[in-house]
């Protein structure tokens, strides 16, 4: 839908949704290329990040937080455990549950992922000043909150 500018002429609508999708897809592709260099998927990188912020959560709790079916989450976590990046430990309060933790190798990999993320962010926002970058992050954070999205959790986990 076109809108009219001050002179009565037509201008292109702002199309924020489209622009967000365009930039989001581009950023996701670049990040995926960076994680692939570490032999990880973006979803696996996200789980490592989740564990550094709140280690010791159960598989069920992590699956719920990430919006993944628990049956898929077990297989998802198995691959990271086989690579020595995470470990499962029995929950001392409920032996039926397994708590997940990063291993030292997982922590080192997370450090490498941080460098990938910083590089990706710098390249993505290189046309912005520091103030514009901060403002954009704040505005997008407000949209995330208003739309009821979970901060720090990519909606793509539902399809993993």
PDB file of C-alpha atoms in Angstrom:
ATOM      1  CA  UNK A   1       0.000   0.000   0.000  1.00  0.00           C
ATOM      2  CA  UNK A   2       1.512   3.302  -1.101  1.00  0.00           C
ATOM      3  CA  UNK A   3       1.400   6.399   1.049  1.00  0.00           C
ATOM      4  CA  UNK A   4       1.622   9.991  -0.094  1.00  0.00           C
ATOM      5  CA  UNK A   5       4.549  12.224   0.752  1.00  0.00           C
ATOM      6  CA  UNK A   6       4.297  15.918   1.669  1.00  0.00           C
ATOM      7  CA  UNK A   7       4.005  16.999  -1.982  1.00  0.00           C
ATOM      8  CA  UNK A   8       1.157  14.574  -2.679  1.00  0.00           C
ATOM      9  CA  UNK A   9       3.369  12.177  -4.593  1.00  0.00           C
ATOM     10  CA  UNK A  10       3.535   8.509  -3.857  1.00  0.00           C
ATOM     11  CA  UNK A  11       6.369   6.986  -1.904  1.00  0.00           C
ATOM     12  CA  UNK A  12       7.239   3.445  -0.982  1.00  0.00           C
ATOM     13  CA  UNK A  13       5.781   2.295   2.350  1.00  0.00           C
ATOM     14  CA  UNK A  14       8.239   1.707   5.134  1.00  0.00           C
ATOM     15  CA  UNK A  15       7.759  -2.073   4.957  1.00  0.00           C
ATOM     16  CA  UNK A  16       9.482  -2.712   8.297  1.00  0.00           C
ATOM     17  CA  UNK A  17       8.414  -6.363   8.331  1.00  0.00           C
ATOM     18  CA  UNK A  18       9.973  -6.999   4.941  1.00  0.00           C
ATOM     19  CA  UNK A  19      13.172  -5.145   5.846  1.00  0.00           C
ATOM     20  CA  UNK A  20      13.467  -7.079   9.117  1.00  0.00           C
ATOM     21  CA  UNK A  21      12.961 -10.356   7.229  1.00  0.00           C
ATOM     22  CA  UNK A  22      15.520  -9.380   4.588  1.00  0.00           C
ATOM     23  CA  UNK A  23      18.172  -8.307   7.092  1.00  0.00           C
ATOM     24  CA  UNK A  24      17.323 -11.217   9.407  1.00  0.00           C
ATOM     25  CA  UNK A  25      17.744 -13.809   6.662  1.00  0.00           C
ATOM     26  CA  UNK A  26      21.039 -12.207   5.606  1.00  0.00           C
ATOM     27  CA  UNK A  27      22.331 -12.097   9.196  1.00  0.00           C
ATOM     28  CA  UNK A  28      21.246 -15.695   9.801  1.00  0.00           C
ATOM     29  CA  UNK A  29      23.015 -16.897   6.643  1.00  0.00           C
ATOM     30  CA  UNK A  30      26.228 -15.122   7.635  1.00  0.00           C
ATOM     31  CA  UNK A  31      26.065 -16.494  11.177  1.00  0.00           C
ATOM     32  CA  UNK A  32      25.369 -20.004   9.851  1.00  0.00           C
ATOM     33  CA  UNK A  33      28.484 -19.760   7.685  1.00  0.00           C
ATOM     34  CA  UNK A  34      30.502 -18.751  10.749  1.00  0.00           C
ATOM     35  CA  UNK A  35      29.148 -21.593  12.879  1.00  0.00           C
ATOM     36  CA  UNK A  36      29.672 -24.080  10.036  1.00  0.00           C
ATOM     37  CA  UNK A  37      33.382 -23.223  10.154  1.00  0.00           C
ATOM     38  CA  UNK A  38      33.263 -24.567  13.736  1.00  0.00           C
ATOM     39  CA  UNK A  39      31.278 -27.628  12.613  1.00  0.00           C
ATOM     40  CA  UNK A  40      28.148 -26.407  14.403  1.00  0.00           C
ATOM     41  CA  UNK A  41      24.678 -25.377  13.368  1.00  0.00           C
ATOM     42  CA  UNK A  42      23.219 -22.101  14.634  1.00  0.00           C
ATOM     43  CA  UNK A  43      20.804 -24.124  16.791  1.00  0.00           C
ATOM     44  CA  UNK A  44      23.687 -26.007  18.414  1.00  0.00           C
ATOM     45  CA  UNK A  45      25.459 -22.695  19.016  1.00  0.00           C
ATOM     46  CA  UNK A  46      22.298 -21.413  20.684  1.00  0.00           C
ATOM     47  CA  UNK A  47      22.159 -24.370  23.070  1.00  0.00           C
ATOM     48  CA  UNK A  48      25.781 -23.821  24.101  1.00  0.00           C
ATOM     49  CA  UNK A  49      24.933 -20.162  24.739  1.00  0.00           C
ATOM     50  CA  UNK A  50      21.874 -21.127  26.783  1.00  0.00           C
ATOM     51  CA  UNK A  51      23.978 -23.423  28.955  1.00  0.00           C
ATOM     52  CA  UNK A  52      26.596 -20.814  29.736  1.00  0.00           C
ATOM     53  CA  UNK A  53      23.937 -18.437  31.059  1.00  0.00           C
ATOM     54  CA  UNK A  54      22.032 -21.041  33.086  1.00  0.00           C
ATOM     55  CA  UNK A  55      23.963 -24.295  33.484  1.00  0.00           C
ATOM     56  CA  UNK A  56      22.419 -27.368  35.038  1.00  0.00           C
ATOM     57  CA  UNK A  57      18.950 -27.102  33.564  1.00  0.00           C
ATOM     58  CA  UNK A  58      17.113 -30.290  32.722  1.00  0.00           C
ATOM     59  CA  UNK A  59      16.644 -31.478  29.169  1.00  0.00           C
ATOM     60  CA  UNK A  60      12.906 -30.933  29.556  1.00  0.00           C
ATOM     61  CA  UNK A  61      13.353 -27.369  30.798  1.00  0.00           C
ATOM     62  CA  UNK A  62      15.745 -26.535  27.962  1.00  0.00           C
ATOM     63  CA  UNK A  63      13.419 -28.081  25.383  1.00  0.00           C
ATOM     64  CA  UNK A  64      10.543 -25.993  26.749  1.00  0.00           C
ATOM     65  CA  UNK A  65      12.643 -22.819  26.805  1.00  0.00           C
ATOM     66  CA  UNK A  66      13.759 -23.361  23.222  1.00  0.00           C
ATOM     67  CA  UNK A  67      10.295 -24.381  22.009  1.00  0.00           C
ATOM     68  CA  UNK A  68      11.486 -27.819  20.911  1.00  0.00           C
ATOM     69  CA  UNK A  69       9.617 -31.081  21.382  1.00  0.00           C
ATOM     70  CA  UNK A  70      11.418 -32.999  24.179  1.00  0.00           C
ATOM     71  CA  UNK A  71      11.823 -36.093  21.967  1.00  0.00           C
ATOM     72  CA  UNK A  72      13.749 -34.051  19.386  1.00  0.00           C
ATOM     73  CA  UNK A  73      15.770 -32.284  22.044  1.00  0.00           C
ATOM     74  CA  UNK A  74      17.266 -35.536  23.350  1.00  0.00           C
ATOM     75  CA  UNK A  75      18.682 -36.397  19.917  1.00  0.00           C
ATOM     76  CA  UNK A  76      19.798 -32.786  19.453  1.00  0.00           C
ATOM     77  CA  UNK A  77      21.717 -32.851  22.768  1.00  0.00           C
ATOM     78  CA  UNK A  78      23.104 -36.343  22.040  1.00  0.00           C
ATOM     79  CA  UNK A  79      25.111 -34.964  19.113  1.00  0.00           C
ATOM     80  CA  UNK A  80      26.732 -32.287  21.255  1.00  0.00           C
ATOM     81  CA  UNK A  81      27.467 -34.792  24.011  1.00  0.00           C
ATOM     82  CA  UNK A  82      29.086 -37.187  21.500  1.00  0.00           C
ATOM     83  CA  UNK A  83      31.397 -34.344  20.446  1.00  0.00           C
ATOM     84  CA  UNK A  84      32.352 -33.662  24.054  1.00  0.00           C
ATOM     85  CA  UNK A  85      30.812 -30.164  24.130  1.00  0.00           C
ATOM     86  CA  UNK A  86      28.163 -30.841  26.782  1.00  0.00           C
ATOM     87  CA  UNK A  87      27.685 -33.417  29.505  1.00  0.00           C
ATOM     88  CA  UNK A  88      24.662 -34.816  31.247  1.00  0.00           C
ATOM     89  CA  UNK A  89      24.688 -35.318  34.976  1.00  0.00           C
ATOM     90  CA  UNK A  90      21.964 -36.834  37.113  1.00  0.00           C
ATOM     91  CA  UNK A  91      20.009 -34.241  39.015  1.00  0.00           C
ATOM     92  CA  UNK A  92      20.724 -34.901  42.713  1.00  0.00           C
ATOM     93  CA  UNK A  93      17.195 -33.776  43.657  1.00  0.00           C
ATOM     94  CA  UNK A  94      15.419 -35.923  41.061  1.00  0.00           C
ATOM     95  CA  UNK A  95      17.408 -38.853  39.676  1.00  0.00           C
ATOM     96  CA  UNK A  96      14.973 -39.187  36.766  1.00  0.00           C
ATOM     97  CA  UNK A  97      16.220 -35.880  35.359  1.00  0.00           C
ATOM     98  CA  UNK A  98      19.491 -35.088  33.643  1.00  0.00           C
ATOM     99  CA  UNK A  99      21.062 -31.679  34.049  1.00  0.00           C
ATOM    100  CA  UNK A 100      23.138 -30.347  31.163  1.00  0.00           C
ATOM    101  CA  UNK A 101      26.467 -28.561  31.488  1.00  0.00           C
ATOM    102  CA  UNK A 102      29.156 -27.280  29.149  1.00  0.00           C
ATOM    103  CA  UNK A 103      32.403 -29.219  29.194  1.00  0.00           C
ATOM    104  CA  UNK A 104      35.746 -27.396  29.050  1.00  0.00           C
ATOM    105  CA  UNK A 105      35.766 -28.147  25.302  1.00  0.00           C
ATOM    106  CA  UNK A 106      32.250 -26.680  25.055  1.00  0.00           C
ATOM    107  CA  UNK A 107      33.368 -23.542  26.882  1.00  0.00           C
ATOM    108  CA  UNK A 108      36.306 -23.131  24.495  1.00  0.00           C
ATOM    109  CA  UNK A 109      33.996 -23.606  21.519  1.00  0.00           C
ATOM    110  CA  UNK A 110      31.637 -21.029  22.968  1.00  0.00           C
ATOM    111  CA  UNK A 111      34.551 -18.569  23.074  1.00  0.00           C
ATOM    112  CA  UNK A 112      35.150 -19.192  19.364  1.00  0.00           C
ATOM    113  CA  UNK A 113      31.427 -18.702  18.730  1.00  0.00           C
ATOM    114  CA  UNK A 114      31.581 -15.375  20.533  1.00  0.00           C
ATOM    115  CA  UNK A 115      34.248 -14.209  18.111  1.00  0.00           C
ATOM    116  CA  UNK A 116      32.062 -15.312  15.173  1.00  0.00           C
ATOM    117  CA  UNK A 117      29.075 -13.424  16.596  1.00  0.00           C
ATOM    118  CA  UNK A 118      31.103 -10.238  17.223  1.00  0.00           C
ATOM    119  CA  UNK A 119      32.494 -10.307  13.693  1.00  0.00           C
ATOM    120  CA  UNK A 120      29.017 -10.919  12.237  1.00  0.00           C
ATOM    121  CA  UNK A 121      27.522  -8.048  14.269  1.00  0.00           C
ATOM    122  CA  UNK A 122      30.305  -5.655  13.255  1.00  0.00           C
ATOM    123  CA  UNK A 123      29.916  -6.468   9.570  1.00  0.00           C
ATOM    124  CA  UNK A 124      26.140  -6.284   9.719  1.00  0.00           C
ATOM    125  CA  UNK A 125      26.066  -2.891  11.476  1.00  0.00           C
ATOM    126  CA  UNK A 126      29.135  -1.276   9.919  1.00  0.00           C
ATOM    127  CA  UNK A 127      27.012   1.453   8.278  1.00  0.00           C
ATOM    128  CA  UNK A 128      25.664   2.585  11.669  1.00  0.00           C
ATOM    129  CA  UNK A 129      27.252   4.830  14.255  1.00  0.00           C
ATOM    130  CA  UNK A 130      27.643   3.424  17.757  1.00  0.00           C
ATOM    131  CA  UNK A 131      24.591   5.426  18.882  1.00  0.00           C
ATOM    132  CA  UNK A 132      22.510   4.185  15.934  1.00  0.00           C
ATOM    133  CA  UNK A 133      23.609   0.616  16.647  1.00  0.00           C
ATOM    134  CA  UNK A 134      22.556   0.946  20.298  1.00  0.00           C
ATOM    135  CA  UNK A 135      19.262   2.586  19.299  1.00  0.00           C
ATOM    136  CA  UNK A 136      18.480  -0.128  16.747  1.00  0.00           C
ATOM    137  CA  UNK A 137      19.116  -2.830  19.356  1.00  0.00           C
ATOM    138  CA  UNK A 138      16.835  -1.042  21.829  1.00  0.00           C
ATOM    139  CA  UNK A 139      14.047  -0.628  19.254  1.00  0.00           C
ATOM    140  CA  UNK A 140      14.247  -4.258  18.179  1.00  0.00           C
ATOM    141  CA  UNK A 141      14.230  -5.312  21.848  1.00  0.00           C
ATOM    142  CA  UNK A 142      10.982  -3.375  22.310  1.00  0.00           C
ATOM    143  CA  UNK A 143       9.443  -5.155  19.323  1.00  0.00           C
ATOM    144  CA  UNK A 144      10.563  -8.523  20.745  1.00  0.00           C
ATOM    145  CA  UNK A 145       8.922  -7.715  24.083  1.00  0.00           C
ATOM    146  CA  UNK A 146       5.731  -6.347  22.507  1.00  0.00           C
ATOM    147  CA  UNK A 147       5.331  -9.403  20.285  1.00  0.00           C
ATOM    148  CA  UNK A 148       5.762 -11.791  23.220  1.00  0.00           C
ATOM    149  CA  UNK A 149       8.937 -13.352  21.843  1.00  0.00           C
ATOM    150  CA  UNK A 150      11.427 -14.958  24.190  1.00  0.00           C
ATOM    151  CA  UNK A 151      14.562 -12.783  24.345  1.00  0.00           C
ATOM    152  CA  UNK A 152      17.648 -14.647  23.175  1.00  0.00           C
ATOM    153  CA  UNK A 153      15.717 -17.635  21.767  1.00  0.00           C
ATOM    154  CA  UNK A 154      15.469 -17.976  18.000  1.00  0.00           C
ATOM    155  CA  UNK A 155      12.043 -19.183  16.828  1.00  0.00           C
ATOM    156  CA  UNK A 156      13.750 -21.644  14.488  1.00  0.00           C
ATOM    157  CA  UNK A 157      14.220 -24.169  17.324  1.00  0.00           C
ATOM    158  CA  UNK A 158      10.643 -25.278  16.825  1.00  0.00           C
ATOM    159  CA  UNK A 159      11.636 -26.820  13.505  1.00  0.00           C
ATOM    160  CA  UNK A 160      14.904 -28.463  14.655  1.00  0.00           C
TER     161      UNK A 160
END
